[in-house]
Amino acid sequence: MKMKCVGIGKTVGEYGLEQVQTYVKRIQRFMPFEWIELKEVKHHRNKPTTALQAEEELILKYVSDRDALILFDEKGKQMDSKVFAQFIDKHIMIHGGTLVFCLGGAYGFSDSLRQRANGMVSLSPMTFPHQLARVVALEQLYRACTINNHHPYHH
């Protein structure tokens, strides 16, 4: 089993870069894991759908038909860390391919990408800046790995 996490936009700032690198390395102790950053598509303020469609095409280049696509999305299901770990475990058993998690850009995801997704997870009912959302998502992926492997990180 392998996991990927695709993020729209570049990680900026020393703290953000350090945290992303730290959690990527930690996750890789449990399974093959790849962090992929895609350039955010420029959009006209009144026409975000054009950018969403272009970002969808970029994202789908990293998702095969066998992969399970999970979106971190405000419309997703809220769950605690243990339930999220079970959610990941379930998708690993069902799909057997790669689990591809995705963090969207400023306008989120297109409706067609949401329909293609095998699941959607909300990080919080609150809105986070992209840099913080990345760190929270990666930390939760790491925490799920520790829970599923009976590691003492999660009490």
PDB file of C-alpha atoms in Angstrom:
ATOM      1  CA  MET A   1       0.000   0.000   0.000  1.00  0.00           C
ATOM      2  CA  LYS A   2       1.136   3.495  -0.828  1.00  0.00           C
ATOM      3  CA  MET A   3      -0.154   6.979  -0.036  1.00  0.00           C
ATOM      4  CA  LYS A   4       0.248  10.284  -1.836  1.00  0.00           C
ATOM      5  CA  CYS A   5      -0.874  13.728  -0.821  1.00  0.00           C
ATOM      6  CA  VAL A   6      -1.349  16.316  -3.547  1.00  0.00           C
ATOM      7  CA  GLY A   7      -1.482  19.978  -2.574  1.00  0.00           C
ATOM      8  CA  ILE A   8      -2.465  22.827  -4.866  1.00  0.00           C
ATOM      9  CA  GLY A   9      -0.085  25.747  -4.399  1.00  0.00           C
ATOM     10  CA  LYS A  10       3.418  26.040  -3.035  1.00  0.00           C
ATOM     11  CA  THR A  11       4.376  25.577   0.602  1.00  0.00           C
ATOM     12  CA  VAL A  12       5.925  28.842   1.765  1.00  0.00           C
ATOM     13  CA  GLY A  13       7.750  29.982   4.853  1.00  0.00           C
ATOM     14  CA  GLU A  14      10.445  28.256   6.828  1.00  0.00           C
ATOM     15  CA  TYR A  15       8.039  26.854   9.424  1.00  0.00           C
ATOM     16  CA  GLY A  16       5.624  25.448   6.831  1.00  0.00           C
ATOM     17  CA  LEU A  17       8.388  23.809   4.799  1.00  0.00           C
ATOM     18  CA  GLU A  18       9.962  22.335   7.920  1.00  0.00           C
ATOM     19  CA  GLN A  19       6.663  20.896   9.142  1.00  0.00           C
ATOM     20  CA  VAL A  20       5.754  19.414   5.745  1.00  0.00           C
ATOM     21  CA  GLN A  21       9.184  17.762   5.487  1.00  0.00           C
ATOM     22  CA  THR A  22       8.967  16.464   9.057  1.00  0.00           C
ATOM     23  CA  TYR A  23       5.572  14.801   8.585  1.00  0.00           C
ATOM     24  CA  VAL A  24       6.453  13.391   5.168  1.00  0.00           C
ATOM     25  CA  LYS A  25       9.507  11.673   6.704  1.00  0.00           C
ATOM     26  CA  ARG A  26       7.463  10.408   9.647  1.00  0.00           C
ATOM     27  CA  ILE A  27       4.742   8.947   7.407  1.00  0.00           C
ATOM     28  CA  GLN A  28       7.400   7.268   5.260  1.00  0.00           C
ATOM     29  CA  ARG A  29       8.462   5.225   8.304  1.00  0.00           C
ATOM     30  CA  PHE A  30       5.113   3.428   8.048  1.00  0.00           C
ATOM     31  CA  MET A  31       4.524   3.187   4.299  1.00  0.00           C
ATOM     32  CA  PRO A  32       5.657   4.580   0.956  1.00  0.00           C
ATOM     33  CA  PHE A  33       4.432   8.178   0.855  1.00  0.00           C
ATOM     34  CA  GLU A  34       4.803  10.969  -1.655  1.00  0.00           C
ATOM     35  CA  TRP A  35       4.070  14.687  -1.170  1.00  0.00           C
ATOM     36  CA  ILE A  36       3.269  16.448  -4.455  1.00  0.00           C
ATOM     37  CA  GLU A  37       2.835  20.202  -4.865  1.00  0.00           C
ATOM     38  CA  LEU A  38       1.055  21.470  -7.957  1.00  0.00           C
ATOM     39  CA  LYS A  39       1.105  25.049  -9.146  1.00  0.00           C
ATOM     40  CA  GLU A  40      -2.098  26.903  -8.372  1.00  0.00           C
ATOM     41  CA  VAL A  41      -3.898  27.911 -11.556  1.00  0.00           C
ATOM     42  CA  LYS A  42      -4.400  31.655 -11.937  1.00  0.00           C
ATOM     43  CA  HIS A  43      -8.066  32.527 -12.010  1.00  0.00           C
ATOM     44  CA  HIS A  44     -10.198  35.482 -12.881  1.00  0.00           C
ATOM     45  CA  ARG A  45     -12.061  36.578  -9.769  1.00  0.00           C
ATOM     46  CA  ASN A  46     -15.450  36.171 -11.450  1.00  0.00           C
ATOM     47  CA  LYS A  47     -14.664  32.798 -13.100  1.00  0.00           C
ATOM     48  CA  PRO A  48     -13.139  30.383 -10.593  1.00  0.00           C
ATOM     49  CA  THR A  49     -14.688  27.391 -12.394  1.00  0.00           C
ATOM     50  CA  THR A  50     -12.089  27.663 -15.166  1.00  0.00           C
ATOM     51  CA  ALA A  51      -9.282  27.378 -12.610  1.00  0.00           C
ATOM     52  CA  LEU A  52     -11.060  24.515 -10.823  1.00  0.00           C
ATOM     53  CA  GLN A  53     -11.300  22.546 -14.060  1.00  0.00           C
ATOM     54  CA  ALA A  54      -7.627  23.157 -14.857  1.00  0.00           C
ATOM     55  CA  GLU A  55      -6.600  22.125 -11.325  1.00  0.00           C
ATOM     56  CA  GLU A  56      -8.742  18.988 -11.641  1.00  0.00           C
ATOM     57  CA  GLU A  57      -6.818  17.998 -14.771  1.00  0.00           C
ATOM     58  CA  LEU A  58      -3.507  18.542 -12.949  1.00  0.00           C
ATOM     59  CA  ILE A  59      -4.641  16.478  -9.960  1.00  0.00           C
ATOM     60  CA  LEU A  60      -5.945  13.590 -12.061  1.00  0.00           C
ATOM     61  CA  LYS A  61      -2.509  13.163 -13.656  1.00  0.00           C
ATOM     62  CA  TYR A  62      -1.469  11.724 -10.282  1.00  0.00           C
ATOM     63  CA  VAL A  63      -4.509   9.463  -9.812  1.00  0.00           C
ATOM     64  CA  SER A  64      -4.942   6.158 -11.642  1.00  0.00           C
ATOM     65  CA  ASP A  65      -8.247   4.310 -12.033  1.00  0.00           C
ATOM     66  CA  ARG A  66      -7.181   1.863  -9.289  1.00  0.00           C
ATOM     67  CA  ASP A  67      -6.342   4.592  -6.797  1.00  0.00           C
ATOM     68  CA  ALA A  68      -8.694   5.829  -4.110  1.00  0.00           C
ATOM     69  CA  LEU A  69      -9.011   9.621  -4.230  1.00  0.00           C
ATOM     70  CA  ILE A  70      -9.783  11.286  -0.900  1.00  0.00           C
ATOM     71  CA  LEU A  71     -10.374  15.040  -0.826  1.00  0.00           C
ATOM     72  CA  PHE A  72      -9.739  17.236   2.183  1.00  0.00           C
ATOM     73  CA  ASP A  73     -12.790  19.405   1.609  1.00  0.00           C
ATOM     74  CA  GLU A  74     -15.038  21.676   3.653  1.00  0.00           C
ATOM     75  CA  LYS A  75     -18.013  19.597   2.446  1.00  0.00           C
ATOM     76  CA  GLY A  76     -16.383  16.397   3.692  1.00  0.00           C
ATOM     77  CA  LYS A  77     -17.206  14.291   6.705  1.00  0.00           C
ATOM     78  CA  GLN A  78     -15.864  15.443  10.050  1.00  0.00           C
ATOM     79  CA  MET A  79     -14.262  12.703  12.104  1.00  0.00           C
ATOM     80  CA  ASP A  80     -11.952  12.321  15.042  1.00  0.00           C
ATOM     81  CA  SER A  81      -8.444  10.924  14.627  1.00  0.00           C
ATOM     82  CA  LYS A  82      -9.362   7.318  15.477  1.00  0.00           C
ATOM     83  CA  VAL A  83     -12.260   7.283  13.016  1.00  0.00           C
ATOM     84  CA  PHE A  84      -9.989   8.853  10.379  1.00  0.00           C
ATOM     85  CA  ALA A  85      -7.448   6.059  10.975  1.00  0.00           C
ATOM     86  CA  GLN A  86     -10.233   3.483  10.489  1.00  0.00           C
ATOM     87  CA  PHE A  87     -11.358   5.333   7.352  1.00  0.00           C
ATOM     88  CA  ILE A  88      -7.837   5.033   5.905  1.00  0.00           C
ATOM     89  CA  ASP A  89      -7.572   1.374   6.906  1.00  0.00           C
ATOM     90  CA  LYS A  90     -10.917   0.636   5.219  1.00  0.00           C
ATOM     91  CA  HIS A  91      -9.842   2.296   1.963  1.00  0.00           C
ATOM     92  CA  ILE A  92      -6.541   0.409   2.011  1.00  0.00           C
ATOM     93  CA  MET A  93      -8.437  -2.883   2.284  1.00  0.00           C
ATOM     94  CA  ILE A  94     -11.050  -2.017  -0.348  1.00  0.00           C
ATOM     95  CA  HIS A  95      -8.868  -0.437  -3.025  1.00  0.00           C
ATOM     96  CA  GLY A  96      -5.491  -2.083  -2.639  1.00  0.00           C
ATOM     97  CA  GLY A  97      -3.887   0.571  -4.855  1.00  0.00           C
ATOM     98  CA  THR A  98      -2.631   3.958  -3.799  1.00  0.00           C
ATOM     99  CA  LEU A  99      -4.561   6.266  -1.497  1.00  0.00           C
ATOM    100  CA  VAL A 100      -4.322   9.765  -2.960  1.00  0.00           C
ATOM    101  CA  PHE A 101      -5.274  12.572  -0.598  1.00  0.00           C
ATOM    102  CA  CYS A 102      -5.735  16.049  -2.018  1.00  0.00           C
ATOM    103  CA  LEU A 103      -5.771  19.584  -0.630  1.00  0.00           C
ATOM    104  CA  GLY A 104      -7.439  22.027  -3.005  1.00  0.00           C
ATOM    105  CA  GLY A 105      -6.620  25.574  -3.956  1.00  0.00           C
ATOM    106  CA  ALA A 106      -8.362  28.798  -2.943  1.00  0.00           C
ATOM    107  CA  TYR A 107     -11.721  27.704  -4.401  1.00  0.00           C
ATOM    108  CA  GLY A 108     -11.570  24.057  -3.360  1.00  0.00           C
ATOM    109  CA  PHE A 109     -12.556  21.413  -5.908  1.00  0.00           C
ATOM    110  CA  SER A 110     -14.771  21.151  -8.966  1.00  0.00           C
ATOM    111  CA  ASP A 111     -18.056  19.266  -8.639  1.00  0.00           C
ATOM    112  CA  SER A 112     -16.811  16.653 -11.104  1.00  0.00           C
ATOM    113  CA  LEU A 113     -13.709  15.963  -8.986  1.00  0.00           C
ATOM    114  CA  ARG A 114     -15.919  15.636  -5.905  1.00  0.00           C
ATOM    115  CA  GLN A 115     -17.992  13.070  -7.813  1.00  0.00           C
ATOM    116  CA  ARG A 116     -14.837  11.157  -8.825  1.00  0.00           C
ATOM    117  CA  ALA A 117     -13.596  11.083  -5.225  1.00  0.00           C
ATOM    118  CA  ASN A 118     -13.935   7.934  -3.156  1.00  0.00           C
ATOM    119  CA  GLY A 119     -14.327  10.037  -0.034  1.00  0.00           C
ATOM    120  CA  MET A 120     -14.171  13.548   1.372  1.00  0.00           C
ATOM    121  CA  VAL A 121     -12.854  14.529   4.783  1.00  0.00           C
ATOM    122  CA  SER A 122     -13.252  17.877   6.529  1.00  0.00           C
ATOM    123  CA  LEU A 123     -10.289  19.001   8.610  1.00  0.00           C
ATOM    124  CA  SER A 124     -12.529  21.339  10.608  1.00  0.00           C
ATOM    125  CA  PRO A 125     -15.702  23.396  10.263  1.00  0.00           C
ATOM    126  CA  MET A 126     -13.376  26.423  10.397  1.00  0.00           C
ATOM    127  CA  THR A 127     -11.446  27.807   7.437  1.00  0.00           C
ATOM    128  CA  PHE A 128      -7.641  27.553   7.586  1.00  0.00           C
ATOM    129  CA  PRO A 129      -4.917  29.245   5.554  1.00  0.00           C
ATOM    130  CA  HIS A 130      -3.432  26.816   3.010  1.00  0.00           C
ATOM    131  CA  GLN A 131      -0.139  26.523   4.865  1.00  0.00           C
ATOM    132  CA  LEU A 132      -1.817  25.537   8.121  1.00  0.00           C
ATOM    133  CA  ALA A 133      -4.228  23.132   6.391  1.00  0.00           C
ATOM    134  CA  ARG A 134      -1.240  21.288   4.882  1.00  0.00           C
ATOM    135  CA  VAL A 135       0.400  20.812   8.244  1.00  0.00           C
ATOM    136  CA  VAL A 136      -2.866  19.728   9.898  1.00  0.00           C
ATOM    137  CA  ALA A 137      -3.626  17.253   7.089  1.00  0.00           C
ATOM    138  CA  LEU A 138      -0.133  15.751   7.125  1.00  0.00           C
ATOM    139  CA  GLU A 139      -0.108  15.515  10.914  1.00  0.00           C
ATOM    140  CA  GLN A 140      -3.444  13.688  10.815  1.00  0.00           C
ATOM    141  CA  LEU A 141      -2.145  11.290   8.151  1.00  0.00           C
ATOM    142  CA  TYR A 142       0.861  10.601  10.368  1.00  0.00           C
ATOM    143  CA  ARG A 143      -1.355  10.205  13.436  1.00  0.00           C
ATOM    144  CA  ALA A 144      -3.564   7.745  11.529  1.00  0.00           C
ATOM    145  CA  CYS A 145      -0.467   5.716  10.604  1.00  0.00           C
ATOM    146  CA  THR A 146       0.572   5.584  14.255  1.00  0.00           C
ATOM    147  CA  ILE A 147      -2.917   4.553  15.385  1.00  0.00           C
ATOM    148  CA  ASN A 148      -3.161   1.818  12.751  1.00  0.00           C
ATOM    149  CA  ASN A 149       0.294   0.528  13.728  1.00  0.00           C
ATOM    150  CA  HIS A 150      -0.276   0.707  17.514  1.00  0.00           C
ATOM    151  CA  HIS A 151       2.453   3.312  17.946  1.00  0.00           C
ATOM    152  CA  PRO A 152       2.256   5.356  21.189  1.00  0.00           C
ATOM    153  CA  TYR A 153       2.158   8.800  19.448  1.00  0.00           C
ATOM    154  CA  HIS A 154      -1.641   8.932  19.865  1.00  0.00           C
ATOM    155  CA  HIS A 155      -2.786   8.398  23.474  1.00  0.00           C
TER     156      HIS A 155
END
